[in-house]
Short mmCIF file of C-alpha atoms in Angstrom, two decimals:
data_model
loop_
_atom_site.label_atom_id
_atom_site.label_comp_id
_atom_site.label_asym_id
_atom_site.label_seq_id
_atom_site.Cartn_x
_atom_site.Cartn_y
_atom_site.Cartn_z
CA UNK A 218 4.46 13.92 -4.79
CA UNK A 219 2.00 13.10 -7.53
CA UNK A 220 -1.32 11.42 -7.93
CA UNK A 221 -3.45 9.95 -10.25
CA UNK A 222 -6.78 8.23 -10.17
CA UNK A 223 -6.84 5.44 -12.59
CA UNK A 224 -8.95 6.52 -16.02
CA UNK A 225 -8.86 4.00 -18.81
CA UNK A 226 -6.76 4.68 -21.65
CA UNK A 227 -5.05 7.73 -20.16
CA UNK A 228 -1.62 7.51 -18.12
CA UNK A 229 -1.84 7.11 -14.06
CA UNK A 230 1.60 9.11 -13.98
CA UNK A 231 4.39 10.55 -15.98
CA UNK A 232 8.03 10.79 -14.96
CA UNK A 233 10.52 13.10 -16.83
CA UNK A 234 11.56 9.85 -18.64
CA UNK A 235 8.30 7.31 -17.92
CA UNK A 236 4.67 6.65 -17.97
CA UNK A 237 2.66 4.55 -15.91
CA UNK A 238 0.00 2.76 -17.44
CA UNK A 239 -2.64 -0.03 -17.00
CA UNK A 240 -4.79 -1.94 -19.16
CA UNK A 241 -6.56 -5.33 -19.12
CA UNK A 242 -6.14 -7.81 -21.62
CA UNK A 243 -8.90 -9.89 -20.32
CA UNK A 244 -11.31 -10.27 -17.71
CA UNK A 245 -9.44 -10.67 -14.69
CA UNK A 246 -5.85 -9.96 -15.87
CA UNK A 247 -4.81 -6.49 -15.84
CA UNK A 248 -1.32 -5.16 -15.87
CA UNK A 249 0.36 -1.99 -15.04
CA UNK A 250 3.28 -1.17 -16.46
CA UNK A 251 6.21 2.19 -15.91
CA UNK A 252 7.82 2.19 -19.34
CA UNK A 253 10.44 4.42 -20.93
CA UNK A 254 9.09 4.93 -24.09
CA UNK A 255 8.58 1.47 -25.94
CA UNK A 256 10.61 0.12 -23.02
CA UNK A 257 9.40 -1.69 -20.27
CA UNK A 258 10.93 -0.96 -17.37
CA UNK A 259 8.88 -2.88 -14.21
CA UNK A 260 4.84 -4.58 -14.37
CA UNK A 261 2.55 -5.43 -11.42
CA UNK A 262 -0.04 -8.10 -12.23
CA UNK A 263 -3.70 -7.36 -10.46
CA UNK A 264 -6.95 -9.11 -11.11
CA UNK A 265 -8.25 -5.15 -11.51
CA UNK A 266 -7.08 -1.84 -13.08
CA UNK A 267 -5.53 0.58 -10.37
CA UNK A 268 -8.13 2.40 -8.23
CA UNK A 269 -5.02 5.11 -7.72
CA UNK A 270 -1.23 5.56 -8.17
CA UNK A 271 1.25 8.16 -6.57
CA UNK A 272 5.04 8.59 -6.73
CA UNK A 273 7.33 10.17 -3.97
CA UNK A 274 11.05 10.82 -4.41
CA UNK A 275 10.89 8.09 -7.42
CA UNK A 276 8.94 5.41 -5.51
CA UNK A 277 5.56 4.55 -7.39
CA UNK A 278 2.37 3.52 -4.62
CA UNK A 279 -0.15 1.69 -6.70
CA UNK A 280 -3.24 0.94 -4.73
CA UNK A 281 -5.57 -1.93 -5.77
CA UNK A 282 -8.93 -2.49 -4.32
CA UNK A 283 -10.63 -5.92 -3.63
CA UNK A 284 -13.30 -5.48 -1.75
CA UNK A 285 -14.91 -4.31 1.58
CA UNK A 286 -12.19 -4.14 4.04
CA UNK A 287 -9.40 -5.50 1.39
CA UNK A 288 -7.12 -3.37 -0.65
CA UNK A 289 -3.69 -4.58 -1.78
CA UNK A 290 -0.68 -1.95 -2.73
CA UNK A 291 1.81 -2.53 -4.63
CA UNK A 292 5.23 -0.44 -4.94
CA UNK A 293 7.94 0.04 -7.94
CA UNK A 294 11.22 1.69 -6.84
CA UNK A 295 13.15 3.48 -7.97
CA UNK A 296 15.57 0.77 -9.17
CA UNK A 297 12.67 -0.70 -11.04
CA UNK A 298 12.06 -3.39 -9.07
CA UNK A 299 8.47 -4.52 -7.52
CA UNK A 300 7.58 -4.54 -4.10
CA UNK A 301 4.21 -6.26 -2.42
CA UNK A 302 1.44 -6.89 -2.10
CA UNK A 303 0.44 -5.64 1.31
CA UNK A 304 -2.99 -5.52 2.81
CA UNK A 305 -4.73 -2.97 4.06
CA UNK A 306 -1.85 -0.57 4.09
CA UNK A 307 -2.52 2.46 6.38
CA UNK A 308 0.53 4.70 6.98
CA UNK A 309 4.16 4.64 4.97
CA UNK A 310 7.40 6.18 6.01
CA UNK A 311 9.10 6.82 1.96
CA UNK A 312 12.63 7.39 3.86
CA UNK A 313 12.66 4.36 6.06
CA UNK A 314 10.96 2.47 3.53
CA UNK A 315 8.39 0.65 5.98
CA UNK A 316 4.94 0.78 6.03
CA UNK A 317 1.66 -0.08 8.33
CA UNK A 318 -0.50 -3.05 7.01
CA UNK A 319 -3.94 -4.07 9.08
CA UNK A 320 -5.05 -7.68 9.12
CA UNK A 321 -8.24 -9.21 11.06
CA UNK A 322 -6.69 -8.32 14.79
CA UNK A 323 -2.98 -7.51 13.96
CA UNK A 324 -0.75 -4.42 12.77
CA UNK A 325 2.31 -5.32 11.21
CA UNK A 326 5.10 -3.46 10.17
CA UNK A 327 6.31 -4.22 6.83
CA UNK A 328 9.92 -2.83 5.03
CA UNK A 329 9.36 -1.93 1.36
CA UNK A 330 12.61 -1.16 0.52
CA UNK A 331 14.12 -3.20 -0.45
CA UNK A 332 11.71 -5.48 0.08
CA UNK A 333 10.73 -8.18 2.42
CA UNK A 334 7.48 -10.50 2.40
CA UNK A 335 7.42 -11.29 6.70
CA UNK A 336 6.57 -8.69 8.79
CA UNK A 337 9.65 -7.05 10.67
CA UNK A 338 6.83 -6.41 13.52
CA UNK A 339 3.09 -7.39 14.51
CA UNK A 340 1.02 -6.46 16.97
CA UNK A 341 -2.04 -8.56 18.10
CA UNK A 342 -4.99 -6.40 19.53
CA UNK A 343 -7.44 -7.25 21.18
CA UNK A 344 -11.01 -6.76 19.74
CA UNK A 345 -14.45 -8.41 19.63
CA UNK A 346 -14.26 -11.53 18.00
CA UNK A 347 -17.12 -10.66 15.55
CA UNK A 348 -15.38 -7.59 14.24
CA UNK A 349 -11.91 -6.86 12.47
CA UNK A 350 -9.26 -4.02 13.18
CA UNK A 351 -9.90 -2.53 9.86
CA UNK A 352 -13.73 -1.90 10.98
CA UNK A 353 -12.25 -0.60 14.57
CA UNK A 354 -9.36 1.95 13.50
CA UNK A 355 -10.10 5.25 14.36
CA UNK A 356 -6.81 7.31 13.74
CA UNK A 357 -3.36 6.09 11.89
CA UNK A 358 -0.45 8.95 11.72
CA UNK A 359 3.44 9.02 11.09
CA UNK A 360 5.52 11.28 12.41
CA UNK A 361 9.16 11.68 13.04
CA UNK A 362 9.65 8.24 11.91
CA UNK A 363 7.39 6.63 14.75
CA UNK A 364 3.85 5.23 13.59
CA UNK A 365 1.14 5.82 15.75
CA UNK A 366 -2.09 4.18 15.45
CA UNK A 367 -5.44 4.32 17.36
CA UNK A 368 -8.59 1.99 17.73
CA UNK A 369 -11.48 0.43 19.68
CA UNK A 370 -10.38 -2.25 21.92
CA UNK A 371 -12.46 -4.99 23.43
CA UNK A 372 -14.33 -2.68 25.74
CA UNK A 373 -14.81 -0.35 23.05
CA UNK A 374 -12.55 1.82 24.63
CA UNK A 375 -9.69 3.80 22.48
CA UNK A 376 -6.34 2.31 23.09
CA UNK A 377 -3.19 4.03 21.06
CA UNK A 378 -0.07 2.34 20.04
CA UNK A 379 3.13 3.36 19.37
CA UNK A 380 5.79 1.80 16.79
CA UNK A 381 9.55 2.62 16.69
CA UNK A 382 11.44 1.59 13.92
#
């Protein structure tokens, strides 16, 4: 796996046969593009340059911030195509292709590949009303397939969760 921190002007990644780029061409209205030479092969559109970009087993992650508590990523595969946006993105399985996305007081599990824009789970928590799940996570993991994430319930206690795929 590589990664790359987004610096203007310079590439976010290189394949054997493709660069990943991203410029704006106005305020506002950035693109980044993997292209094979003077080829263009797939583009995600973002109101912002790429705070970072990473590529396992020929699946680019390209992760956007937008704020306090709001990120979006954003995925090219390896057939080109584009995948996302999804929120708040916290833990991805590359071989399953599925992911874990936070919103205000749910988890939902999201498949990336190939892609599809409803959740294939979600999980509502319960937490103070004057606080959101992204504030309250204390521990997100992956492992053998199974996503496991942690937080502060209501009572400010720590309550785990477990999600099979």
């Amino acid at each position: 796996m590589s990664t790359a921190h987004a610096d203007t002007g310079q590439p976010l990644l290189r394949g054997a046969t493709w660069t990943l780029t991203s410029s704006c061409e106005a305020k506002y209205k950035c693109s980044t593009i993997k292209a094979d030479g003077s080829t263009e092969l797939a583009r995600v559109e973002f109101p912002y340059e790429p705070v970072s970009a990473k590529e396992n087993n020929g699946t680019i992650e390209i992760l956007y911030s937008c704020g306090t508590e709001c990120s979006a990523t954003y995925f090219i595969l390896p057939d080109n195509s584009t995948s996302g946006p999804y929120s708040l993105v916290t833990s991805i399985d590359y071989e399953k292709g599925t992911l874990l996305s936070l919103s205000k007081n749910e988890i939902r599990l999201f498949r990336f590949a190939p892609a599809e824009k409803s959740a294939i789970k979600s999980i509502h928590v319960k937490i103070p009303e004057n606080s959101t799940l992204p504030s309250r996570l204390v521990d997100s993991q992956l492992s053998n397939h199974t996503y496991s994430i942690t937080y502060k319930d209501a009572s400010n206690r720590k309550t785990s969760i477990t999600i099979e795929q």
